[in-house]
Amino acid sequence: ASIGKGAYGAVYAGTWNKRTVAVKKLHAISTRSDVKTFLREVSVLSKARHPNIVQLFGACLKSPHFCIVEEMMEGGSLHARLHETKRALSDDETLRVALDVARALEYLHSKCIVHRDLKPSNILITEKGRGKLADMGVAKKLNLIDGTSFETRAILNNNNNNNNGGSSSVGGGGDGTAGWQAPERLTNGRQSRAVDIFALGCVIHFVLAKGKHPFGEKFERDSRVLRGDYDLSCLLYTSPSPRDQRGSGM
């Protein structure tokens, strides 16, 4: 049964070795870029060994049956948890998920890999409320010497389509998602660990602010990122007045 769809295929529930799994199947008619993204995800996941990264069980690399078999995440995506089910995470769950994603990034960065597409829809939640990082299709290996890599093209305005928290623009002139990319990526395509840290900050704000992005609505985010025009006001804590304290028995 179909349980969802992504940028380059559909996701189905299946059974593998007597356990329920998620099967990501590439569209029958796919571009070379789609296939490249698929193969990159298989490559990264097949080597990843971390409790906060979705586990790969197997894959079919033969056209037209390209598919990935990975563990089923009963809690769905972080984006769905906040926007579709309208059920906000508790403070404890928020802290756990944030730490889980940070640990997954720490692991990838220790291997000189940047995820490059960190966003709420690429963070999956387990039945027990733990976070796991998924969708490695645009991950990139960094230069082992200086820990950075550079593209030769700017990617601004190539990532304007958004769905389920933003659509990846693989094959559209840049990799990643509009509204979740660091300013240096929008101007010269610079790749470093810092781009994931920027996105992680946006994700944490998104969770704490119950689905609000620090750079506003999705179609204005890239321009606001470049201007440094963010709004953290919904996270500001205001101390109770002496009158409020007296009224609460403090």
Short mmCIF file of C-alpha atoms in Angstrom, two decimals:
data_model
loop_
_atom_site.label_atom_id
_atom_site.label_comp_id
_atom_site.label_asym_id
_atom_site.label_seq_id
_atom_site.Cartn_x
_atom_site.Cartn_y
_atom_site.Cartn_z
CA ALA A 1 0.00 0.00 0.00
CA SER A 2 1.21 3.50 -0.84
CA ILE A 3 2.08 5.55 2.24
CA GLY A 4 3.46 8.66 0.59
CA LYS A 5 5.46 10.17 -2.23
CA GLY A 6 8.71 12.04 -2.54
CA ALA A 7 10.51 14.21 -5.04
CA TYR A 8 11.42 11.34 -7.35
CA GLY A 9 9.16 8.44 -6.43
CA ALA A 10 6.52 6.85 -4.23
CA VAL A 11 6.83 5.12 -0.87
CA TYR A 12 5.05 1.86 -0.11
CA ALA A 13 4.64 -0.33 2.95
CA GLY A 14 6.02 -3.82 2.42
CA THR A 15 7.34 -6.91 4.17
CA TRP A 16 10.97 -7.98 4.25
CA ASN A 17 12.20 -10.95 6.31
CA LYS A 18 8.92 -10.93 8.26
CA ARG A 19 9.18 -7.28 9.22
CA THR A 20 7.30 -4.25 7.95
CA VAL A 21 9.50 -1.97 5.84
CA ALA A 22 9.25 1.16 3.71
CA VAL A 23 9.93 0.71 0.00
CA LYS A 24 10.90 3.83 -1.95
CA LYS A 25 10.35 3.23 -5.65
CA LEU A 26 11.68 5.49 -8.37
CA HIS A 27 9.16 6.70 -10.95
CA ALA A 28 9.10 4.50 -14.08
CA ILE A 29 9.89 7.58 -16.18
CA SER A 30 12.81 9.28 -14.46
CA THR A 31 15.57 11.64 -15.56
CA ARG A 32 19.25 10.87 -15.35
CA SER A 33 19.40 13.28 -12.45
CA ASP A 34 16.71 11.31 -10.61
CA VAL A 35 18.68 8.10 -11.10
CA LYS A 36 21.88 9.81 -9.95
CA THR A 37 20.08 11.04 -6.82
CA PHE A 38 18.75 7.54 -6.17
CA LEU A 39 22.15 5.92 -6.54
CA ARG A 40 23.77 8.51 -4.30
CA GLU A 41 21.25 7.80 -1.55
CA VAL A 42 21.90 4.07 -1.80
CA SER A 43 25.64 4.70 -1.61
CA VAL A 44 25.44 6.89 1.50
CA LEU A 45 22.87 4.77 3.36
CA SER A 46 24.69 1.50 2.61
CA LYS A 47 27.75 2.83 4.44
CA ALA A 48 25.99 4.68 7.26
CA ARG A 49 25.92 2.96 10.63
CA HIS A 50 24.26 5.21 13.16
CA PRO A 51 21.13 4.84 15.33
CA ASN A 52 19.82 8.25 14.23
CA ILE A 53 20.07 7.57 10.49
CA VAL A 54 17.38 5.51 8.76
CA GLN A 55 18.62 1.96 8.22
CA LEU A 56 18.91 0.55 4.71
CA PHE A 57 18.00 -3.12 4.28
CA GLY A 58 18.46 -3.46 0.55
CA ALA A 59 18.00 -1.95 -2.89
CA CYS A 60 17.25 -2.89 -6.49
CA LEU A 61 19.56 -1.10 -8.92
CA LYS A 62 18.05 -2.47 -12.13
CA SER A 63 15.89 -0.26 -14.34
CA PRO A 64 12.92 0.14 -14.35
CA HIS A 65 12.63 -1.35 -10.86
CA PHE A 66 14.87 1.02 -8.93
CA CYS A 67 13.86 0.88 -5.27
CA ILE A 68 15.20 1.23 -1.75
CA VAL A 69 14.08 -0.94 1.17
CA GLU A 70 14.54 0.72 4.55
CA GLU A 71 13.15 0.60 8.06
CA MET A 72 9.58 1.73 8.58
CA MET A 73 9.21 4.88 10.68
CA GLU A 74 5.82 4.64 12.35
CA GLY A 75 5.79 8.24 13.56
CA GLY A 76 5.99 9.71 10.05
CA SER A 77 7.96 12.85 9.25
CA LEU A 78 8.54 15.80 11.53
CA HIS A 79 6.75 17.99 8.99
CA ALA A 80 3.66 15.77 9.03
CA ARG A 81 3.73 15.65 12.81
CA LEU A 82 3.51 19.44 13.01
CA HIS A 83 1.46 20.36 9.95
CA GLU A 84 -0.77 17.46 9.07
CA THR A 85 -1.59 15.75 12.34
CA LYS A 86 -1.69 19.09 14.20
CA ARG A 87 -0.08 17.42 17.18
CA ALA A 88 2.82 19.43 18.55
CA LEU A 89 5.81 17.75 20.12
CA SER A 90 6.20 18.04 23.87
CA ASP A 91 9.23 19.89 25.22
CA ASP A 92 10.92 16.58 26.03
CA GLU A 93 10.21 15.19 22.56
CA THR A 94 11.50 18.38 20.95
CA LEU A 95 14.77 18.12 22.84
CA ARG A 96 15.17 14.43 22.01
CA VAL A 97 14.53 14.89 18.30
CA ALA A 98 16.87 17.90 18.08
CA LEU A 99 19.66 15.97 19.81
CA ASP A 100 19.02 12.91 17.64
CA VAL A 101 19.36 14.93 14.43
CA ALA A 102 22.44 16.73 15.76
CA ARG A 103 24.06 13.38 16.51
CA ALA A 104 23.23 12.10 13.01
CA LEU A 105 24.83 15.20 11.49
CA GLU A 106 27.87 14.85 13.75
CA TYR A 107 28.31 11.33 12.41
CA LEU A 108 27.96 12.36 8.76
CA HIS A 109 30.31 15.31 9.24
CA SER A 110 32.90 13.05 10.85
CA LYS A 111 32.84 11.14 7.54
CA CYS A 112 33.23 14.43 5.62
CA ILE A 113 29.67 14.19 4.28
CA VAL A 114 27.15 17.03 4.24
CA HIS A 115 23.46 16.17 4.00
CA ARG A 116 22.55 19.39 2.10
CA ASP A 117 18.77 18.89 2.34
CA LEU A 118 17.99 18.98 6.04
CA LYS A 119 14.36 19.95 6.59
CA PRO A 120 11.37 18.70 8.64
CA SER A 121 10.12 16.34 5.94
CA ASN A 122 13.51 14.58 5.89
CA ILE A 123 13.46 13.92 9.62
CA LEU A 124 11.45 10.82 10.50
CA ILE A 125 10.02 9.94 13.91
CA THR A 126 10.06 6.48 15.47
CA GLU A 127 7.15 4.98 17.35
CA LYS A 128 8.94 5.95 20.57
CA GLY A 129 9.37 9.58 19.48
CA ARG A 130 13.03 9.51 18.48
CA GLY A 131 14.34 11.30 15.40
CA LYS A 132 16.16 9.76 12.43
CA LEU A 133 17.70 11.51 9.45
CA ALA A 134 16.58 10.31 6.01
CA ASP A 135 16.81 11.16 2.28
CA MET A 136 20.50 11.24 1.46
CA GLY A 137 20.00 11.76 -2.28
CA VAL A 138 21.83 15.10 -2.45
CA ALA A 139 24.47 14.38 0.19
CA LYS A 140 27.97 15.41 -0.83
CA LYS A 141 31.48 14.29 0.07
CA LEU A 142 33.70 17.16 1.15
CA ASN A 143 37.31 17.82 0.26
CA LEU A 144 39.32 15.84 2.82
CA ILE A 145 41.96 18.56 3.08
CA ASP A 146 39.95 21.70 3.88
CA GLY A 147 36.49 20.24 4.54
CA THR A 148 34.78 22.29 1.84
CA SER A 149 33.64 21.89 -1.73
CA PHE A 150 32.58 24.51 -4.23
CA GLU A 151 30.11 24.51 -7.11
CA THR A 152 30.61 26.73 -10.12
CA ARG A 153 27.06 28.06 -10.34
CA ALA A 154 24.79 30.09 -8.15
CA ILE A 155 21.62 28.24 -7.18
CA LEU A 156 19.36 31.12 -6.19
CA ASN A 157 15.98 31.07 -7.94
CA ASN A 158 16.44 27.45 -8.99
CA ASN A 159 14.69 26.13 -5.89
CA ASN A 160 11.35 27.87 -5.87
CA ASN A 161 8.98 24.90 -5.79
CA ASN A 162 7.86 23.76 -2.37
CA ASN A 163 5.81 20.79 -1.25
CA ASN A 164 5.70 19.12 2.14
CA GLY A 165 8.16 21.59 3.57
CA GLY A 166 9.89 22.33 0.27
CA SER A 167 10.80 20.35 -2.81
CA SER A 168 14.34 19.38 -3.65
CA SER A 169 15.57 20.90 -6.86
CA VAL A 170 17.68 18.00 -8.07
CA GLY A 171 18.15 18.42 -11.79
CA GLY A 172 16.84 21.97 -11.65
CA GLY A 173 20.17 23.72 -11.38
CA GLY A 174 20.95 23.13 -7.71
CA ASP A 175 20.62 20.66 -4.90
CA GLY A 176 18.65 21.26 -1.75
CA THR A 177 15.40 22.97 -0.84
CA ALA A 178 14.27 26.57 -1.02
CA GLY A 179 14.07 28.15 2.41
CA TRP A 180 16.35 25.67 4.18
CA GLN A 181 19.71 26.64 2.68
CA ALA A 182 22.46 28.82 4.14
CA PRO A 183 23.17 32.17 2.44
CA GLU A 184 26.56 31.04 1.13
CA ARG A 185 24.82 28.24 -0.76
CA LEU A 186 22.42 30.69 -2.38
CA THR A 187 25.20 32.95 -3.65
CA ASN A 188 28.02 30.69 -4.78
CA GLY A 189 27.05 27.12 -4.08
CA ARG A 190 29.59 26.68 -1.29
CA GLN A 191 29.39 23.31 0.42
CA SER A 192 30.61 22.85 3.98
CA ARG A 193 29.43 21.39 7.26
CA ALA A 194 28.10 24.85 8.14
CA VAL A 195 25.23 24.57 5.63
CA ASP A 196 23.79 21.67 7.63
CA ILE A 197 24.19 23.58 10.90
CA PHE A 198 22.26 26.53 9.43
CA ALA A 199 19.44 24.20 8.37
CA LEU A 200 19.45 22.52 11.79
CA GLY A 201 18.94 25.89 13.45
CA CYS A 202 15.96 26.56 11.17
CA VAL A 203 14.52 23.12 11.97
CA ILE A 204 14.84 23.64 15.73
CA HIS A 205 13.11 27.02 15.43
CA PHE A 206 10.42 25.41 13.27
CA VAL A 207 9.70 22.85 15.99
CA LEU A 208 9.83 25.20 18.96
CA ALA A 209 7.64 27.73 17.14
CA LYS A 210 5.04 25.08 16.25
CA GLY A 211 5.68 25.09 12.51
CA LYS A 212 6.85 28.68 11.95
CA HIS A 213 10.04 29.30 9.96
CA PRO A 214 12.48 32.00 11.19
CA PHE A 215 12.65 33.44 7.66
CA GLY A 216 8.91 33.64 7.10
CA GLU A 217 6.63 32.05 4.54
CA LYS A 218 8.08 29.55 2.09
CA PHE A 219 8.10 31.71 -1.04
CA GLU A 220 9.98 34.58 0.64
CA ARG A 221 12.54 32.60 2.62
CA ASP A 222 15.48 32.61 0.21
CA SER A 223 15.42 36.37 -0.27
CA ARG A 224 15.10 36.91 3.48
CA VAL A 225 17.98 34.50 4.14
CA LEU A 226 20.20 36.57 1.86
CA ARG A 227 19.17 39.78 3.66
CA GLY A 228 19.62 38.23 7.08
CA ASP A 229 16.00 39.12 7.77
CA TYR A 230 14.89 36.64 10.40
CA ASP A 231 12.26 36.84 13.12
CA LEU A 232 12.79 35.04 16.44
CA SER A 233 10.14 36.96 18.34
CA CYS A 234 7.89 33.94 18.86
CA LEU A 235 10.69 32.31 20.87
CA LEU A 236 11.40 35.26 23.14
CA TYR A 237 10.64 34.59 26.77
CA THR A 238 9.01 37.39 28.73
CA SER A 239 9.47 37.27 32.49
CA PRO A 240 6.18 37.48 34.40
CA SER A 241 5.46 40.82 36.03
CA PRO A 242 5.52 41.05 39.85
CA ARG A 243 1.72 41.26 39.74
CA ASP A 244 1.53 38.02 37.71
CA GLN A 245 3.91 36.36 40.13
CA ARG A 246 1.78 37.36 43.10
CA GLY A 247 -1.34 36.16 41.34
CA SER A 248 0.19 32.77 40.67
CA GLY A 249 1.29 32.34 44.26
CA MET A 250 4.99 32.67 43.44
#
